[in-house]
Amino acid sequence: MTHRSHSSVHNERLEFLGDSVLNCVVASILYERYIEIDEGDLSRLRANLVKQQSLYEIAQKLELSHFLRLGEGELKSGGFRRPSILADTLEALLGAIFLDGGFEPARAAIRSFYIPILDSVDPQTLGKDAKTLLQEFLQSKKISLPLYNVIATHGAAHSQEFEIECLVPKLGIQVFGRGGSRRAGEQAAAKLALAAAEQAVQKAPAAARKSKPRAAQLKLAGIATVQEQPTPSAKAANK
């Protein structure tokens, strides 16, 4: 497979073709598999399955980087590991399969990539971001929506990192997340809050756990970990 950095004869027309075949086949798989899901959610599922990160992960499993021809500059900068290049390479491969053998071989290849993925995921949550999942979970339990606050910003203006607090007062949950934008920080915090909320609801009415300092949370995984505040009933019991 030839990247445009290597030669004037490259994969980009094949990428265009492969992208179209991929979208068609994935749409067909979802339509047949999830007869109870409406077109809006089918579109969400398809968008998640054909996004760059998903294609990159499939390309990694296929070890497509071993079959990729890159220009000297891309080689030196690690282009064979770049998600965008590998995702495009997978699309080009699918386009080549379609040209060589027709629709059915391309369809069979795409199904072999995606059926195992679909067997292991929940279609109701696939493609939804952490804030949406947290909101839906809390609403299903009749719990007030979370609160997000900017605690601090770190770094220079061109590379700021936002530290975000997420609170679920009814469950006594307080978590902190970081990201390169306010939205990314909120998503990081929401992911932790969702895990904490699911655990709290599952164990309720469990005794409140000892709070951890914010600095200790932020140290873990470069993001945050859960800090739960004692519930009012637990505070009363401790007096």
C-alpha positions as YAML, in Angstrom:
chain: A
units: angstrom
residues:
- id: 1
  name: MET
  ca: [0.00, 0.00, 0.00]
- id: 2
  name: THR
  ca: [1.45, 3.36, -1.04]
- id: 3
  name: HIS
  ca: [1.06, 6.62, 0.87]
- id: 4
  name: ARG
  ca: [1.13, 9.86, -1.11]
- id: 5
  name: SER
  ca: [4.41, 10.83, 0.60]
- id: 6
  name: HIS
  ca: [6.10, 7.94, -1.23]
- id: 7
  name: SER
  ca: [4.95, 8.36, -4.81]
- id: 8
  name: SER
  ca: [2.66, 10.27, -7.14]
- id: 9
  name: VAL
  ca: [0.86, 6.95, -7.63]
- id: 10
  name: HIS
  ca: [-0.79, 6.39, -4.27]
- id: 11
  name: ASN
  ca: [-3.81, 5.04, -2.41]
- id: 12
  name: GLU
  ca: [-6.09, 8.05, -2.10]
- id: 13
  name: ARG
  ca: [-8.55, 7.12, -4.85]
- id: 14
  name: LEU
  ca: [-8.75, 3.64, -3.34]
- id: 15
  name: GLU
  ca: [-9.42, 5.24, 0.05]
- id: 16
  name: PHE
  ca: [-12.40, 7.08, -1.43]
- id: 17
  name: LEU
  ca: [-13.78, 3.86, -2.86]
- id: 18
  name: GLY
  ca: [-13.11, 1.81, 0.26]
- id: 19
  name: ASP
  ca: [-14.77, 4.42, 2.47]
- id: 20
  name: SER
  ca: [-17.96, 4.18, 0.42]
- id: 21
  name: VAL
  ca: [-18.01, 0.37, 0.45]
- id: 22
  name: LEU
  ca: [-17.28, 0.33, 4.18]
- id: 23
  name: ASN
  ca: [-20.15, 2.68, 5.02]
- id: 24
  name: CYS
  ca: [-22.55, 0.70, 2.85]
- id: 25
  name: VAL
  ca: [-21.67, -2.67, 4.38]
- id: 26
  name: VAL
  ca: [-21.62, -1.44, 7.99]
- id: 27
  name: ALA
  ca: [-25.01, 0.23, 7.46]
- id: 28
  name: SER
  ca: [-26.37, -3.04, 6.08]
- id: 29
  name: ILE
  ca: [-24.99, -5.06, 9.01]
- id: 30
  name: LEU
  ca: [-26.56, -2.70, 11.54]
- id: 31
  name: TYR
  ca: [-29.90, -2.59, 9.70]
- id: 32
  name: GLU
  ca: [-30.15, -6.39, 9.68]
- id: 33
  name: ARG
  ca: [-28.82, -6.93, 13.19]
- id: 34
  name: TYR
  ca: [-30.74, -4.30, 15.18]
- id: 35
  name: ILE
  ca: [-34.30, -4.33, 13.87]
- id: 36
  name: GLU
  ca: [-35.61, -2.51, 16.96]
- id: 37
  name: ILE
  ca: [-33.23, 0.47, 16.72]
- id: 38
  name: ASP
  ca: [-34.33, 3.63, 14.89]
- id: 39
  name: GLU
  ca: [-32.40, 5.42, 12.16]
- id: 40
  name: GLY
  ca: [-30.92, 8.02, 14.52]
- id: 41
  name: ASP
  ca: [-29.26, 5.42, 16.71]
- id: 42
  name: LEU
  ca: [-28.22, 3.38, 13.67]
- id: 43
  name: SER
  ca: [-26.42, 6.48, 12.37]
- id: 44
  name: ARG
  ca: [-24.72, 6.91, 15.75]
- id: 45
  name: LEU
  ca: [-23.57, 3.30, 15.73]
- id: 46
  name: ARG
  ca: [-22.26, 3.49, 12.18]
- id: 47
  name: ALA
  ca: [-20.39, 6.73, 12.87]
- id: 48
  name: ASN
  ca: [-18.66, 5.11, 15.84]
- id: 49
  name: LEU
  ca: [-17.74, 1.96, 13.92]
- id: 50
  name: VAL
  ca: [-16.22, 3.75, 10.92]
- id: 51
  name: LYS
  ca: [-14.48, 6.59, 12.75]
- id: 52
  name: GLN
  ca: [-10.72, 6.95, 12.50]
- id: 53
  name: GLN
  ca: [-9.94, 5.34, 15.87]
- id: 54
  name: SER
  ca: [-12.02, 2.25, 15.07]
- id: 55
  name: LEU
  ca: [-10.36, 1.81, 11.68]
- id: 56
  name: TYR
  ca: [-6.95, 2.37, 13.25]
- id: 57
  name: GLU
  ca: [-7.55, -0.42, 15.77]
- id: 58
  name: ILE
  ca: [-8.57, -2.83, 13.02]
- id: 59
  name: ALA
  ca: [-5.53, -1.83, 10.94]
- id: 60
  name: GLN
  ca: [-3.29, -2.51, 13.93]
- id: 61
  name: LYS
  ca: [-4.72, -6.02, 14.33]
- id: 62
  name: LEU
  ca: [-4.06, -6.65, 10.65]
- id: 63
  name: GLU
  ca: [-0.52, -5.23, 11.02]
- id: 64
  name: LEU
  ca: [-1.02, -3.09, 7.93]
- id: 65
  name: SER
  ca: [1.96, -0.93, 8.85]
- id: 66
  name: HIS
  ca: [4.21, -3.76, 7.62]
- id: 67
  name: PHE
  ca: [2.77, -3.40, 4.12]
- id: 68
  name: LEU
  ca: [2.78, 0.40, 3.90]
- id: 69
  name: ARG
  ca: [5.19, 2.36, 1.71]
- id: 70
  name: LEU
  ca: [5.92, 5.83, 3.09]
- id: 71
  name: GLY
  ca: [8.13, 8.73, 2.07]
- id: 72
  name: GLU
  ca: [11.34, 9.33, 3.98]
- id: 73
  name: GLY
  ca: [9.87, 12.20, 6.00]
- id: 74
  name: GLU
  ca: [6.88, 10.16, 7.14]
- id: 75
  name: LEU
  ca: [9.11, 7.23, 8.02]
- id: 76
  name: LYS
  ca: [11.31, 9.41, 10.21]
- id: 77
  name: SER
  ca: [8.31, 10.94, 11.97]
- id: 78
  name: GLY
  ca: [6.74, 7.55, 12.72]
- id: 79
  name: GLY
  ca: [4.02, 7.76, 10.09]
- id: 80
  name: PHE
  ca: [3.58, 3.99, 10.07]
- id: 81
  name: ARG
  ca: [2.13, 4.32, 13.60]
- id: 82
  name: ARG
  ca: [-0.07, 7.34, 12.88]
- id: 83
  name: PRO
  ca: [-3.80, 6.59, 13.34]
- id: 84
  name: SER
  ca: [-4.90, 8.71, 10.37]
- id: 85
  name: ILE
  ca: [-2.49, 6.98, 7.99]
- id: 86
  name: LEU
  ca: [-3.39, 3.47, 9.14]
- id: 87
  name: ALA
  ca: [-7.12, 4.21, 9.03]
- id: 88
  name: ASP
  ca: [-6.75, 5.49, 5.46]
- id: 89
  name: THR
  ca: [-4.70, 2.42, 4.56]
- id: 90
  name: LEU
  ca: [-7.49, 0.12, 5.74]
- id: 91
  name: GLU
  ca: [-9.98, 2.00, 3.56]
- id: 92
  name: ALA
  ca: [-7.61, 1.70, 0.60]
- id: 93
  name: LEU
  ca: [-7.30, -2.04, 1.21]
- id: 94
  name: LEU
  ca: [-11.08, -2.41, 1.16]
- id: 95
  name: GLY
  ca: [-11.23, -0.40, -2.05]
- id: 96
  name: ALA
  ca: [-8.63, -2.69, -3.61]
- id: 97
  name: ILE
  ca: [-10.55, -5.80, -2.54]
- id: 98
  name: PHE
  ca: [-13.69, -4.36, -4.11]
- id: 99
  name: LEU
  ca: [-11.93, -3.61, -7.41]
- id: 100
  name: ASP
  ca: [-10.21, -6.98, -7.50]
- id: 101
  name: GLY
  ca: [-13.07, -9.26, -6.49]
- id: 102
  name: GLY
  ca: [-16.26, -7.24, -6.42]
- id: 103
  name: PHE
  ca: [-18.72, -6.42, -3.68]
- id: 104
  name: GLU
  ca: [-19.07, -9.84, -2.02]
- id: 105
  name: PRO
  ca: [-15.38, -10.32, -1.09]
- id: 106
  name: ALA
  ca: [-15.27, -6.76, 0.27]
- id: 107
  name: ARG
  ca: [-18.47, -7.39, 2.21]
- id: 108
  name: ALA
  ca: [-17.07, -10.63, 3.65]
- id: 109
  name: ALA
  ca: [-13.87, -8.89, 4.77]
- id: 110
  name: ILE
  ca: [-15.77, -6.07, 6.46]
- id: 111
  name: ARG
  ca: [-18.11, -8.50, 8.21]
- id: 112
  name: SER
  ca: [-15.12, -10.45, 9.51]
- id: 113
  name: PHE
  ca: [-13.80, -7.24, 11.09]
- id: 114
  name: TYR
  ca: [-17.03, -6.00, 12.62]
- id: 115
  name: ILE
  ca: [-19.17, -8.97, 13.67]
- id: 116
  name: PRO
  ca: [-16.79, -9.85, 16.57]
- id: 117
  name: ILE
  ca: [-16.86, -6.20, 17.65]
- id: 118
  name: LEU
  ca: [-20.66, -6.04, 17.59]
- id: 119
  name: ASP
  ca: [-20.88, -9.31, 19.52]
- id: 120
  name: SER
  ca: [-19.00, -7.68, 22.40]
- id: 121
  name: VAL
  ca: [-20.67, -4.26, 22.70]
- id: 122
  name: ASP
  ca: [-23.98, -2.81, 23.88]
- id: 123
  name: PRO
  ca: [-25.68, -1.01, 20.97]
- id: 124
  name: GLN
  ca: [-27.47, 1.27, 23.41]
- id: 125
  name: THR
  ca: [-24.22, 2.77, 24.68]
- id: 126
  name: LEU
  ca: [-21.76, 2.37, 21.77]
- id: 127
  name: GLY
  ca: [-20.75, 5.76, 20.47]
- id: 128
  name: LYS
  ca: [-22.26, 7.77, 23.30]
- id: 129
  name: ASP
  ca: [-19.86, 10.01, 25.20]
- id: 130
  name: ALA
  ca: [-19.33, 9.79, 28.95]
- id: 131
  name: LYS
  ca: [-21.41, 12.88, 29.78]
- id: 132
  name: THR
  ca: [-24.40, 11.48, 27.89]
- id: 133
  name: LEU
  ca: [-24.08, 8.07, 29.53]
- id: 134
  name: LEU
  ca: [-23.80, 9.64, 32.99]
- id: 135
  name: GLN
  ca: [-26.83, 11.83, 32.38]
- id: 136
  name: GLU
  ca: [-28.91, 8.89, 31.13]
- id: 137
  name: PHE
  ca: [-27.87, 6.73, 34.08]
- id: 138
  name: LEU
  ca: [-28.77, 9.39, 36.65]
- id: 139
  name: GLN
  ca: [-32.09, 10.13, 34.97]
- id: 140
  name: SER
  ca: [-32.96, 6.43, 35.01]
- id: 141
  name: LYS
  ca: [-32.42, 6.45, 38.79]
- id: 142
  name: LYS
  ca: [-34.31, 9.76, 39.23]
- id: 143
  name: ILE
  ca: [-31.14, 11.45, 40.47]
- id: 144
  name: SER
  ca: [-30.39, 15.11, 39.73]
- id: 145
  name: LEU
  ca: [-27.98, 15.83, 36.88]
- id: 146
  name: PRO
  ca: [-24.26, 16.27, 37.66]
- id: 147
  name: LEU
  ca: [-22.56, 19.61, 38.20]
- id: 148
  name: TYR
  ca: [-19.33, 20.53, 36.39]
- id: 149
  name: ASN
  ca: [-16.92, 23.20, 37.62]
- id: 150
  name: VAL
  ca: [-13.57, 24.40, 36.30]
- id: 151
  name: ILE
  ca: [-11.16, 24.01, 39.22]
- id: 152
  name: ALA
  ca: [-7.96, 25.20, 37.54]
- id: 153
  name: THR
  ca: [-6.13, 25.57, 34.26]
- id: 154
  name: HIS
  ca: [-2.53, 24.49, 33.82]
- id: 155
  name: GLY
  ca: [0.17, 25.22, 31.25]
- id: 156
  name: ALA
  ca: [0.81, 27.88, 28.64]
- id: 157
  name: ALA
  ca: [-2.01, 29.41, 26.63]
- id: 158
  name: HIS
  ca: [-1.25, 27.31, 23.54]
- id: 159
  name: SER
  ca: [-1.23, 24.03, 25.49]
- id: 160
  name: GLN
  ca: [-3.60, 24.54, 28.40]
- id: 161
  name: GLU
  ca: [-4.95, 21.68, 30.43]
- id: 162
  name: PHE
  ca: [-8.28, 22.08, 32.19]
- id: 163
  name: GLU
  ca: [-8.99, 20.52, 35.57]
- id: 164
  name: ILE
  ca: [-12.71, 19.85, 35.96]
- id: 165
  name: GLU
  ca: [-14.73, 18.85, 39.01]
- id: 166
  name: CYS
  ca: [-17.85, 16.72, 38.57]
- id: 167
  name: LEU
  ca: [-20.32, 16.45, 41.45]
- id: 168
  name: VAL
  ca: [-23.28, 14.15, 41.97]
- id: 169
  name: PRO
  ca: [-24.51, 15.55, 45.32]
- id: 170
  name: LYS
  ca: [-27.21, 12.96, 46.02]
- id: 171
  name: LEU
  ca: [-24.67, 10.14, 45.83]
- id: 172
  name: GLY
  ca: [-21.95, 12.13, 47.57]
- id: 173
  name: ILE
  ca: [-19.63, 11.75, 44.58]
- id: 174
  name: GLN
  ca: [-16.88, 14.21, 43.70]
- id: 175
  name: VAL
  ca: [-14.39, 13.43, 40.94]
- id: 176
  name: PHE
  ca: [-11.77, 15.40, 39.03]
- id: 177
  name: GLY
  ca: [-10.75, 15.05, 35.39]
- id: 178
  name: ARG
  ca: [-8.25, 16.75, 33.13]
- id: 179
  name: GLY
  ca: [-8.23, 17.44, 29.42]
- id: 180
  name: GLY
  ca: [-6.82, 19.67, 26.73]
- id: 181
  name: SER
  ca: [-10.13, 21.55, 26.57]
- id: 182
  name: ARG
  ca: [-12.96, 22.16, 28.99]
- id: 183
  name: ARG
  ca: [-15.07, 19.61, 27.14]
- id: 184
  name: ALA
  ca: [-12.32, 16.98, 27.28]
- id: 185
  name: GLY
  ca: [-11.88, 17.59, 31.01]
- id: 186
  name: GLU
  ca: [-15.62, 17.24, 31.57]
- id: 187
  name: GLN
  ca: [-15.64, 13.98, 29.63]
- id: 188
  name: ALA
  ca: [-12.76, 12.61, 31.72]
- id: 189
  name: ALA
  ca: [-14.55, 13.57, 34.93]
- id: 190
  name: ALA
  ca: [-17.88, 12.20, 33.70]
- id: 191
  name: LYS
  ca: [-16.31, 8.82, 32.95]
- id: 192
  name: LEU
  ca: [-15.10, 8.55, 36.53]
- id: 193
  name: ALA
  ca: [-18.38, 9.84, 37.92]
- id: 194
  name: LEU
  ca: [-20.32, 7.23, 35.95]
- id: 195
  name: ALA
  ca: [-18.20, 4.40, 37.35]
- id: 196
  name: ALA
  ca: [-18.63, 5.79, 40.86]
- id: 197
  name: ALA
  ca: [-22.38, 6.28, 40.44]
- id: 198
  name: GLU
  ca: [-22.90, 2.74, 39.18]
- id: 199
  name: GLN
  ca: [-20.91, 1.40, 42.11]
- id: 200
  name: ALA
  ca: [-22.74, 3.60, 44.62]
- id: 201
  name: VAL
  ca: [-26.18, 2.57, 43.37]
- id: 202
  name: GLN
  ca: [-25.18, -1.10, 43.31]
- id: 203
  name: LYS
  ca: [-23.86, -1.03, 46.87]
- id: 204
  name: ALA
  ca: [-26.41, 1.38, 48.39]
- id: 205
  name: PRO
  ca: [-26.83, 1.87, 51.21]
- id: 206
  name: ALA
  ca: [-23.11, 1.11, 51.70]
- id: 207
  name: ALA
  ca: [-21.07, 2.93, 54.30]
- id: 208
  name: ALA
  ca: [-19.33, 6.01, 52.97]
- id: 209
  name: ARG
  ca: [-15.71, 5.49, 52.08]
- id: 210
  name: LYS
  ca: [-12.90, 7.70, 53.26]
- id: 211
  name: SER
  ca: [-12.26, 10.60, 50.87]
- id: 212
  name: LYS
  ca: [-9.00, 10.77, 48.95]
- id: 213
  name: PRO
  ca: [-7.11, 14.03, 48.38]
- id: 214
  name: ARG
  ca: [-7.58, 15.63, 44.97]
- id: 215
  name: ALA
  ca: [-3.83, 15.51, 44.27]
- id: 216
  name: ALA
  ca: [-3.80, 11.75, 44.79]
- id: 217
  name: GLN
  ca: [-6.68, 11.37, 42.34]
- id: 218
  name: LEU
  ca: [-5.02, 13.42, 39.63]
- id: 219
  name: LYS
  ca: [-1.85, 11.40, 39.92]
- id: 220
  name: LEU
  ca: [-3.52, 8.21, 38.75]
- id: 221
  name: ALA
  ca: [-3.41, 7.64, 34.98]
- id: 222
  name: GLY
  ca: [-2.74, 11.32, 34.48]
- id: 223
  name: ILE
  ca: [-6.43, 12.06, 34.90]
- id: 224
  name: ALA
  ca: [-8.24, 11.40, 38.13]
- id: 225
  name: THR
  ca: [-9.70, 8.79, 40.34]
- id: 226
  name: VAL
  ca: [-12.83, 8.73, 42.41]
- id: 227
  name: GLN
  ca: [-13.28, 10.73, 45.58]
- id: 228
  name: GLU
  ca: [-16.59, 10.13, 47.27]
- id: 229
  name: GLN
  ca: [-17.90, 12.45, 49.95]
- id: 230
  name: PRO
  ca: [-19.69, 10.90, 52.94]
- id: 231
  name: THR
  ca: [-23.46, 10.96, 52.55]
- id: 232
  name: PRO
  ca: [-25.51, 13.00, 55.09]
- id: 233
  name: SER
  ca: [-26.74, 9.80, 56.77]
- id: 234
  name: ALA
  ca: [-23.19, 8.52, 57.14]
- id: 235
  name: LYS
  ca: [-22.09, 11.85, 58.63]
- id: 236
  name: ALA
  ca: [-24.89, 11.67, 61.19]
- id: 237
  name: ALA
  ca: [-23.95, 8.12, 62.09]
- id: 238
  name: ASN
  ca: [-20.35, 9.13, 62.70]
- id: 239
  name: LYS
  ca: [-21.25, 11.84, 65.22]
...
